[in-house]
Coordinates of N, CA and C in Angstrom, one line a residue:
M1 N 87.2 86.2 93.0 CA 87.5 87.7 93.0 C 86.4 88.5 93.7
A2 N 86.9 89.6 94.4 CA 86.0 90.4 95.2 C 85.9 91.8 94.8
T3 N 84.7 92.2 94.9 CA 84.4 93.7 94.8 C 84.4 94.4 96.1
V4 N 85.3 95.5 96.3 CA 85.4 96.2 97.4 C 85.0 97.7 97.3
T5 N 84.3 98.0 98.3 CA 84.0 99.5 98.4 C 84.8 100.3 99.3
F6 N 85.5 101.2 99.0 CA 86.3 102.0 99.6 C 85.5 103.3 100.1
R7 N 85.6 103.6 101.4 CA 84.6 104.7 101.8 C 85.5 105.5 102.9
D8 N 85.4 106.9 102.6 CA 86.0 107.8 103.6 C 84.8 108.2 104.5
E9 N 84.9 108.3 105.7 CA 84.1 108.5 106.8 C 84.6 109.5 107.8
T10 N 83.7 110.3 108.4 CA 84.0 111.1 109.6 C 84.3 110.3 110.7
A11 N 84.7 111.0 111.7 CA 85.1 110.2 113.1 C 83.7 109.6 113.6
T12 N 82.6 110.4 113.3 CA 81.2 109.8 113.8 C 80.6 108.8 112.9
G13 N 81.3 108.4 111.8 CA 80.8 107.4 110.9 C 80.0 107.8 109.6
K14 N 79.9 109.2 109.5 CA 79.2 109.7 108.4 C 79.9 109.6 107.1
P15 N 79.4 108.9 106.1 CA 80.1 108.6 104.8 C 80.3 109.9 104.1
L16 N 81.6 110.2 103.6 CA 81.9 111.4 102.8 C 82.1 111.1 101.3
H17 N 82.7 110.0 101.0 CA 82.9 109.7 99.6 C 83.2 108.3 99.5
E18 N 82.9 107.5 98.5 CA 83.1 106.2 98.3 C 83.2 105.8 96.8
F19 N 83.9 104.8 96.5 CA 84.1 104.2 95.3 C 84.2 102.6 95.3
A20 N 83.8 101.9 94.2 CA 84.1 100.5 94.4 C 85.0 100.0 93.3
L21 N 85.8 99.0 93.6 CA 86.7 98.3 92.7 C 86.4 96.8 92.7
P22 N 86.1 96.4 91.3 CA 85.9 95.0 91.2 C 87.1 94.2 91.0
D23 N 86.9 93.0 90.9 CA 87.9 91.9 90.6 C 89.3 92.0 91.4
L24 N 89.1 92.2 92.7 CA 90.2 92.2 93.6 C 90.4 90.9 94.1
P25 N 91.7 90.5 94.5 CA 91.9 89.1 95.1 C 91.1 89.0 96.4
E26 N 90.7 87.8 96.7 CA 89.8 87.5 98.0 C 90.6 87.7 99.1
S27 N 92.0 87.8 99.0 CA 92.7 87.9 100.3 C 93.9 88.9 100.0
I28 N 94.2 90.0 100.8 CA 95.1 90.9 100.5 C 95.7 91.5 101.7
S29 N 96.9 92.0 101.8 CA 97.4 92.7 103.0 C 96.9 94.0 103.0
A30 N 96.9 94.6 104.2 CA 96.4 96.0 104.6 C 97.2 96.9 103.8
R31 N 98.5 96.7 103.7 CA 99.4 97.5 103.0 C 99.1 97.5 101.4
E32 N 98.8 96.5 101.0 CA 98.6 96.4 99.5 C 97.0 97.0 99.2
L33 N 96.3 96.8 100.1 CA 94.9 97.6 100.1 C 95.0 99.1 100.2
V34 N 95.9 99.7 101.0 CA 96.0 101.0 101.1 C 96.6 101.6 99.8
R35 N 97.6 100.9 99.3 CA 98.3 101.4 98.1 C 97.4 101.2 96.9
L36 N 96.6 100.2 96.9 CA 95.6 99.9 95.7 C 94.7 101.1 95.8
R37 N 94.1 101.4 96.9 CA 93.2 102.7 97.0 C 93.8 103.8 96.5
V38 N 95.0 104.2 96.9 CA 95.7 105.5 96.5 C 96.0 105.4 95.0
R39 N 96.5 104.2 94.4 CA 96.8 104.2 93.1 C 95.5 104.4 92.2
E40 N 94.4 103.9 92.6 CA 93.0 104.1 91.9 C 92.6 105.4 91.9
E41 N 92.7 106.1 93.1 CA 92.1 107.5 93.2 C 93.0 108.4 92.3
V42 N 94.4 108.2 92.3 CA 95.3 109.0 91.7 C 95.1 108.8 90.1
A43 N 94.9 107.5 89.7 CA 94.6 107.2 88.4 C 93.4 107.9 87.8
R44 N 92.4 107.9 88.7 CA 91.1 108.5 88.3 C 91.3 110.1 88.1
F45 N 92.1 110.6 89.0 CA 92.4 112.1 89.0 C 93.2 112.4 87.7
N46 N 94.3 111.6 87.4 CA 95.2 111.9 86.3 C 94.5 111.7 85.0
A47 N 93.5 110.8 85.1 CA 92.8 110.4 83.7 C 92.0 111.7 83.3
E48 N 91.4 112.4 84.5 CA 90.6 113.6 84.2 C 90.9 114.6 85.2
P49 N 92.0 115.3 85.0 CA 92.4 116.3 86.0 C 91.4 117.3 86.2
S50 N 91.1 117.8 87.5 CA 90.2 118.9 87.8 C 90.7 119.7 88.9
A51 N 90.0 120.7 89.2 CA 90.4 121.6 90.3 C 90.1 121.0 91.7
R52 N 89.6 119.8 91.8 CA 89.3 119.2 93.1 C 89.9 117.8 93.0
F53 N 90.5 117.5 94.2 CA 91.1 116.1 94.2 C 90.5 115.5 95.5
N54 N 89.8 114.3 95.4 CA 89.3 113.6 96.6 C 90.2 112.4 96.8
G55 N 90.9 112.5 97.8 CA 91.9 111.4 98.0 C 92.3 111.1 99.6
L56 N 92.8 110.0 99.8 CA 93.3 109.8 101.1 C 94.5 110.8 101.4
V57 N 95.3 111.2 100.6 CA 96.4 112.1 100.8 C 96.4 113.4 100.1
R58 N 96.6 114.4 100.5 CA 96.6 115.7 99.9 C 97.9 115.9 99.0
P59 N 97.7 116.1 97.7 CA 98.9 116.4 96.9 C 99.5 117.8 97.3
V60 N 100.8 118.0 97.2 CA 101.7 119.1 97.5 C 100.9 120.4 96.8
D61 N 100.9 121.5 97.5 CA 100.3 122.7 97.0 C 98.9 122.7 96.7
A62 N 98.0 121.7 97.2 CA 96.7 121.6 97.2 C 96.1 122.1 98.5
E63 N 95.0 122.9 98.4 CA 94.4 123.5 99.6 C 93.3 122.5 100.2
V64 N 93.2 122.5 101.4 CA 92.1 121.8 102.0 C 90.9 122.5 101.9
E65 N 89.8 121.8 101.5 CA 88.5 122.3 101.5 C 87.5 121.2 102.0
L66 N 86.2 121.4 102.1 CA 85.2 120.6 102.7 C 85.3 119.1 102.0
N67 N 85.8 118.1 102.6 CA 85.8 116.8 102.0 C 86.5 116.7 100.8
G68 N 87.7 117.3 100.7 CA 88.5 117.1 99.4 C 89.8 118.3 99.6
Y69 N 90.4 118.3 98.4 CA 91.5 119.2 98.2 C 91.2 120.0 96.8
R70 N 91.6 121.3 96.9 CA 91.4 122.1 95.7 C 92.9 122.3 95.2
T71 N 93.0 121.8 93.8 CA 94.4 121.9 93.3 C 94.7 123.1 92.6
G72 N 93.8 124.1 92.7 CA 93.9 125.6 92.2 C 93.9 125.5 90.6
G73 N 93.3 124.4 90.1 CA 93.0 124.3 88.6 C 94.4 123.9 87.8
V74 N 95.5 123.7 88.5 CA 96.7 123.5 87.8 C 96.7 122.0 87.4
R75 N 96.9 121.8 86.1 CA 96.7 120.6 85.5 C 98.1 119.8 85.6
R76 N 98.4 119.0 86.6 CA 99.6 118.4 86.7 C 99.2 117.0 87.2
R77 N 100.1 116.1 86.8 CA 99.9 114.7 87.3 C 100.5 114.5 88.7
V78 N 99.5 113.6 89.3 CA 100.0 113.2 90.8 C 100.6 111.9 90.7
D79 N 101.8 111.7 91.4 CA 102.5 110.4 91.5 C 101.9 109.5 92.5
W80 N 101.2 108.5 91.9 CA 100.6 107.6 93.0 C 101.5 106.8 93.9
E81 N 102.7 106.4 93.5 CA 103.7 105.8 94.5 C 104.2 106.7 95.6
R82 N 104.3 108.1 95.3 CA 104.7 108.9 96.3 C 103.5 109.0 97.4
Q83 N 102.3 109.3 96.7 CA 101.2 109.3 97.6 C 101.0 108.1 98.5
A84 N 101.2 106.9 97.9 CA 101.0 105.6 98.6 C 102.0 105.4 99.8
D85 N 103.4 105.9 99.4 CA 104.3 105.9 100.5 C 104.0 106.9 101.7
I86 N 103.4 108.0 101.3 CA 102.9 109.0 102.3 C 101.7 108.4 103.2
A87 N 101.0 107.6 102.4 CA 99.7 107.1 103.2 C 100.2 106.0 104.1
E88 N 101.1 105.3 103.6 CA 101.6 104.2 104.7 C 102.2 104.9 105.9
R89 N 103.1 105.9 105.7 CA 103.7 106.6 106.8 C 102.6 107.2 107.8
A90 N 101.5 107.7 107.2 CA 100.5 108.3 107.9 C 99.8 107.3 108.8
F91 N 99.6 106.1 108.0 CA 98.9 105.0 108.9 C 99.6 104.6 110.1
R92 N 101.0 104.6 110.0 CA 102.0 104.3 111.1 C 102.0 105.4 112.1
R93 N 101.7 106.7 111.8 CA 101.6 107.7 112.7 C 100.2 108.0 113.1
N94 N 99.3 107.0 112.9 CA 97.8 107.3 113.3 C 97.2 108.3 112.6
G95 N 97.6 108.7 111.4 CA 96.9 109.7 110.6 C 95.6 109.4 110.1
F96 N 95.2 108.2 110.1 CA 94.0 107.7 109.7 C 93.7 106.2 110.3
V97 N 92.4 106.0 110.5 CA 91.9 104.7 110.8 C 91.5 103.9 109.7
L98 N 91.9 102.7 109.7 CA 91.4 101.7 108.8 C 90.5 100.7 109.2
L99 N 89.2 100.5 108.8 CA 88.3 99.7 109.2 C 87.9 98.8 108.2
V100 N 87.9 97.5 108.4 CA 87.4 96.5 107.4 C 86.2 95.9 108.0
G101 N 84.9 96.3 107.4 CA 83.7 95.9 108.2 C 83.7 96.7 109.4
E102 N 83.5 96.1 110.6 CA 83.5 96.7 111.9 C 84.9 96.6 112.5
R103 N 85.8 95.9 111.9 CA 87.0 95.6 112.6 C 88.2 96.6 112.3
Q104 N 88.8 97.2 113.3 CA 90.0 98.1 113.0 C 91.2 97.3 112.6
I105 N 92.0 97.8 111.6 CA 93.2 97.1 111.3 C 94.5 98.0 111.9
D106 N 95.3 97.2 112.7 CA 96.3 97.8 113.4 C 97.7 97.7 112.8
D107 N 97.8 96.8 111.7 CA 99.2 96.5 111.2 C 99.0 96.4 109.6
L108 N 99.7 97.0 108.9 CA 99.8 97.0 107.5 C 100.0 95.6 106.9
S109 N 100.8 94.9 107.7 CA 101.1 93.4 107.2 C 99.9 92.4 107.4
E110 N 98.7 93.0 108.1 CA 97.7 92.1 108.3 C 97.0 91.6 107.1
T111 N 96.7 90.4 107.0 CA 95.9 89.9 105.8 C 94.3 90.1 106.0
I112 N 93.8 90.6 105.0 CA 92.3 90.8 105.1 C 91.7 89.9 104.0
D113 N 90.5 89.3 104.6 CA 89.6 88.5 103.7 C 88.5 89.5 103.1
L114 N 88.7 89.8 101.9 CA 87.8 90.7 101.3 C 86.4 90.1 100.9
T115 N 86.4 88.8 100.9 CA 84.9 88.2 100.6 C 84.1 88.3 101.9
A116 N 84.7 88.3 103.1 CA 84.0 88.4 104.3 C 83.5 89.8 104.6
D117 N 84.4 90.8 104.3 CA 84.2 92.2 104.6 C 84.5 93.1 103.4
P118 N 83.5 93.4 102.5 CA 83.9 93.9 101.3 C 83.9 95.5 101.4
V119 N 83.8 96.1 102.6 CA 83.6 97.5 102.8 C 84.8 98.1 103.6
V120 N 85.7 98.8 103.0 CA 86.8 99.3 103.8 C 86.7 100.8 104.0
S121 N 86.7 101.2 105.3 CA 86.6 102.6 105.7 C 87.8 103.2 106.1
F122 N 88.1 104.5 105.7 CA 89.1 105.3 106.1 C 88.6 106.6 106.8
I123 N 89.1 106.6 108.1 CA 88.8 107.7 108.9 C 89.9 108.6 109.2
K124 N 90.1 109.9 108.5 CA 91.2 110.7 108.6 C 91.1 111.3 110.0
L125 N 92.3 111.2 110.6 CA 92.5 111.9 112.0 C 93.2 113.2 112.0
V126 N 94.0 113.3 111.1 CA 94.9 114.4 110.8 C 95.0 114.9 109.4
P127 N 95.2 116.2 109.0 CA 95.5 116.4 107.6 C 96.6 115.7 107.2
L128 N 96.4 115.0 106.0 CA 97.7 114.3 105.3 C 98.2 115.2 104.1
V129 N 99.4 115.5 104.0 CA 100.0 116.2 103.0 C 100.9 115.2 102.3
G130 N 100.8 115.4 100.9 CA 101.7 114.5 100.2 C 102.4 115.2 98.9
G131 N 102.5 114.4 97.8 CA 103.2 114.9 96.7 C 102.5 114.8 95.5

């Protein structure tokens, strides 16, 4: 089993936000990795809703603010599957770059060895709006 660090970075490589997930499979597709990341961040938000959401995809009606999204204090649950679907579409439209270690992932079907590269970086290129 692998422990993976998910990191959001600026286009210049400056880390913005990160969290680690233990006990992941040693090998996983890029699609599963993106969906896993979105599911985890939404689960954390839904467990303790706040006025701020740090995530790959912006929930509907949330306003962009520095390094995150303001939900306006509305206590509503975010649907992780909808967010994950939006994240997949955004990846295909080049809405964000996915780096595993120093290697850019170009295809969601690509298999990733998490024991060799336990740091996964996401670099947003355009604002992502979701549900």
